[in-house]
Amino acid sequence: MSKLPVVSGKECMQALMRAGFYFKRQEGSHITLRRDKPFTQVVVPEHKELDRGTLRAIIRQAGLSIEEFIGLLK
């Protein structure tokens, strides 16, 4: 298993957008991203650094592996 990278909420959001997600709405510092096929919705906090557990949960909810997510960061 790959080690989780340290990323900000903005970097996480950009990686998810490369995976087919799009901006749905924002409430405060929490951004909701959605993908239609297959339908998935994730909430990304716009923080300077995401906690490991939060990032792991976002990756899992998006239906990605850690390796796929790391590939989308570049």
Coordinates of N, CA and C in Angstrom, one line a residue:
M1 N 0.8 -1.2 0.0 CA 0.0 0.0 0.0 C 0.9 1.2 0.0
S2 N 0.5 2.2 -0.8 CA 1.3 3.4 -0.9 C 1.0 4.3 0.3
K3 N 2.0 5.1 0.6 CA 1.8 6.1 1.7 C 1.0 7.3 1.2
L4 N 0.2 7.8 2.1 CA -0.7 8.9 1.7 C 0.2 10.2 1.6
P5 N 0.0 11.0 0.6 CA 0.7 12.2 0.5 C 0.1 13.3 1.4
V6 N 0.8 14.3 1.7 CA 0.3 15.5 2.4 C -0.2 16.5 1.4
V7 N -1.5 16.7 1.3 CA -2.1 17.6 0.3 C -3.0 18.6 1.0
S8 N -3.3 19.7 0.3 CA -4.2 20.7 0.8 C -5.6 20.3 0.2
G9 N -6.6 21.0 0.7 CA -7.9 20.8 0.1 C -8.1 21.1 -1.3
K10 N -7.4 22.2 -1.7 CA -7.4 22.7 -3.1 C -6.7 21.6 -4.0
E11 N -5.6 21.1 -3.6 CA -4.9 20.0 -4.4 C -5.8 18.8 -4.5
C12 N -6.4 18.4 -3.4 CA -7.3 17.3 -3.5 C -8.5 17.5 -4.4
M13 N -9.0 18.7 -4.4 CA -10.2 19.0 -5.3 C -9.7 19.0 -6.7
Q14 N -8.6 19.5 -7.0 CA -8.1 19.5 -8.4 C -7.9 18.0 -8.9
A15 N -7.3 17.2 -8.1 CA -7.1 15.8 -8.4 C -8.5 15.1 -8.7
L16 N -9.5 15.4 -7.9 CA -10.8 14.7 -8.1 C -11.4 15.3 -9.3
M17 N -11.2 16.5 -9.7 CA -11.8 17.1 -10.9 C -11.1 16.4 -12.1
R18 N -9.9 16.0 -12.0 CA -9.3 15.2 -13.1 C -9.9 13.8 -13.2
A19 N -10.5 13.3 -12.2 CA -11.1 12.0 -12.2 C -12.6 12.1 -12.6
G20 N -13.1 13.3 -13.0 CA -14.4 13.4 -13.5 C -15.4 14.1 -12.6
F21 N -14.9 14.6 -11.5 CA -15.8 15.3 -10.5 C -16.0 16.7 -11.0
Y22 N -17.1 17.4 -10.6 CA -17.2 18.8 -10.9 C -17.8 19.5 -9.6
F23 N -17.6 20.8 -9.6 CA -18.0 21.6 -8.4 C -19.6 21.6 -8.4
K24 N -20.1 21.3 -7.2 CA -21.6 21.4 -7.1 C -22.0 22.6 -6.2
R25 N -21.4 22.7 -5.0 CA -21.7 23.8 -4.2 C -20.6 24.0 -3.1
Q26 N -20.7 25.1 -2.4 CA -19.8 25.3 -1.3 C -20.5 26.0 -0.1
E27 N -20.3 25.4 1.1 CA -20.8 26.0 2.3 C -19.7 26.2 3.3
G28 N -19.3 27.5 3.4 CA -18.2 27.8 4.3 C -16.9 27.3 3.6
S29 N -16.1 26.5 4.3 CA -14.9 26.0 3.7 C -15.1 24.6 3.2
H30 N -16.3 24.1 3.1 CA -16.5 22.7 2.6 C -17.1 22.8 1.2
I31 N -16.4 22.1 0.3 CA -16.8 22.1 -1.1 C -17.3 20.7 -1.4
T32 N -18.5 20.7 -2.1 CA -19.1 19.5 -2.5 C -18.8 19.3 -4.0
L33 N -18.2 18.1 -4.3 CA -18.0 17.7 -5.7 C -18.8 16.5 -6.0
R34 N -19.2 16.5 -7.3 CA -20.1 15.4 -7.7 C -19.6 14.8 -9.1
R35 N -19.9 13.5 -9.2 CA -19.6 12.8 -10.5 C -20.9 12.1 -10.8
D36 N -21.3 12.1 -12.1 CA -22.6 11.6 -12.5 C -22.6 10.1 -12.8
K37 N -21.5 9.6 -13.5 CA -21.5 8.2 -13.8 C -20.1 7.6 -13.4
P38 N -20.1 6.7 -12.4 CA -21.2 6.4 -11.5 C -21.4 7.5 -10.5
F39 N -22.7 7.7 -10.1 CA -23.0 8.8 -9.2 C -22.2 8.7 -7.9
T40 N -21.5 9.7 -7.6 CA -20.7 9.8 -6.3 C -20.6 11.3 -5.9
Q41 N -20.7 11.5 -4.7 CA -20.6 12.9 -4.1 C -19.7 12.9 -2.9
V42 N -18.7 13.8 -2.9 CA -17.8 13.9 -1.8 C -17.7 15.3 -1.4
V43 N -17.4 15.5 -0.1 CA -17.2 16.8 0.5 C -15.7 17.0 0.8
V44 N -15.1 18.0 0.3 CA -13.7 18.3 0.6 C -13.5 19.6 1.4
P45 N -12.9 19.5 2.6 CA -12.7 20.8 3.3 C -11.5 21.5 2.7
E46 N -11.7 22.8 2.5 CA -10.7 23.7 1.9 C -9.7 24.1 3.0
H47 N -8.9 23.2 3.4 CA -7.9 23.5 4.5 C -6.5 23.5 3.9
K48 N -5.5 24.1 4.6 CA -4.1 24.1 4.1 C -3.6 22.7 4.0
E49 N -3.9 21.8 5.0 CA -3.4 20.5 5.0 C -4.6 19.6 5.5
L50 N -4.9 18.5 4.7 CA -5.9 17.6 5.1 C -5.3 16.5 6.1
D51 N -6.1 16.2 7.1 CA -5.7 15.1 8.0 C -5.7 13.8 7.2
R52 N -4.8 12.8 7.6 CA -4.7 11.5 6.9 C -6.0 10.8 6.9
G53 N -6.8 10.8 8.0 CA -8.0 10.1 8.0 C -9.1 10.7 7.1
T54 N -9.1 12.0 7.1 CA -10.0 12.7 6.2 C -9.7 12.5 4.7
L55 N -8.4 12.5 4.4 CA -8.0 12.3 3.0 C -8.3 10.8 2.6
R56 N -8.1 9.9 3.5 CA -8.3 8.5 3.2 C -9.8 8.3 3.0
A57 N -10.7 8.9 3.8 CA -12.1 8.8 3.6 C -12.6 9.4 2.3
I58 N -12.0 10.5 1.9 CA -12.4 11.2 0.6 C -12.0 10.3 -0.5
I59 N -10.8 9.7 -0.5 CA -10.4 8.8 -1.6 C -11.3 7.6 -1.6
R60 N -11.7 7.0 -0.5 CA -12.6 5.8 -0.5 C -13.9 6.2 -1.0
Q61 N -14.5 7.3 -0.6 CA -15.8 7.7 -1.1 C -15.8 8.0 -2.6
A62 N -14.7 8.5 -3.1 CA -14.6 8.7 -4.5 C -14.4 7.5 -5.4
G63 N -14.2 6.3 -4.7 CA -14.0 5.1 -5.4 C -12.7 4.9 -6.0
L64 N -11.7 5.6 -5.5 CA -10.3 5.5 -6.0 C -9.4 4.7 -5.1
S65 N -8.3 4.2 -5.6 CA -7.3 3.6 -4.8 C -6.3 4.8 -4.5
I66 N -5.4 4.5 -3.5 CA -4.5 5.6 -3.1 C -3.5 5.8 -4.3
E67 N -3.1 4.7 -5.0 CA -2.2 4.8 -6.2 C -2.9 5.7 -7.3
E68 N -4.2 5.4 -7.5 CA -4.9 6.2 -8.6 C -4.9 7.7 -8.2
F69 N -5.2 8.0 -6.9 CA -5.3 9.3 -6.4 C -3.9 10.0 -6.6
I70 N -2.8 9.3 -6.2 CA -1.5 9.9 -6.3 C -1.2 10.2 -7.8
G71 N -1.6 9.3 -8.7 CA -1.4 9.6 -10.1 C -2.2 10.8 -10.6
L72 N -3.3 11.1 -10.0 CA -4.1 12.3 -10.4 C -3.5 13.6 -9.9
L73 N -2.7 13.5 -8.9 CA -2.1 14.7 -8.3 C -1.1 15.4 -9.2
K74 N -0.5 14.6 -10.1 CA 0.5 15.2 -11.0 C 0.0 15.9 -12.2

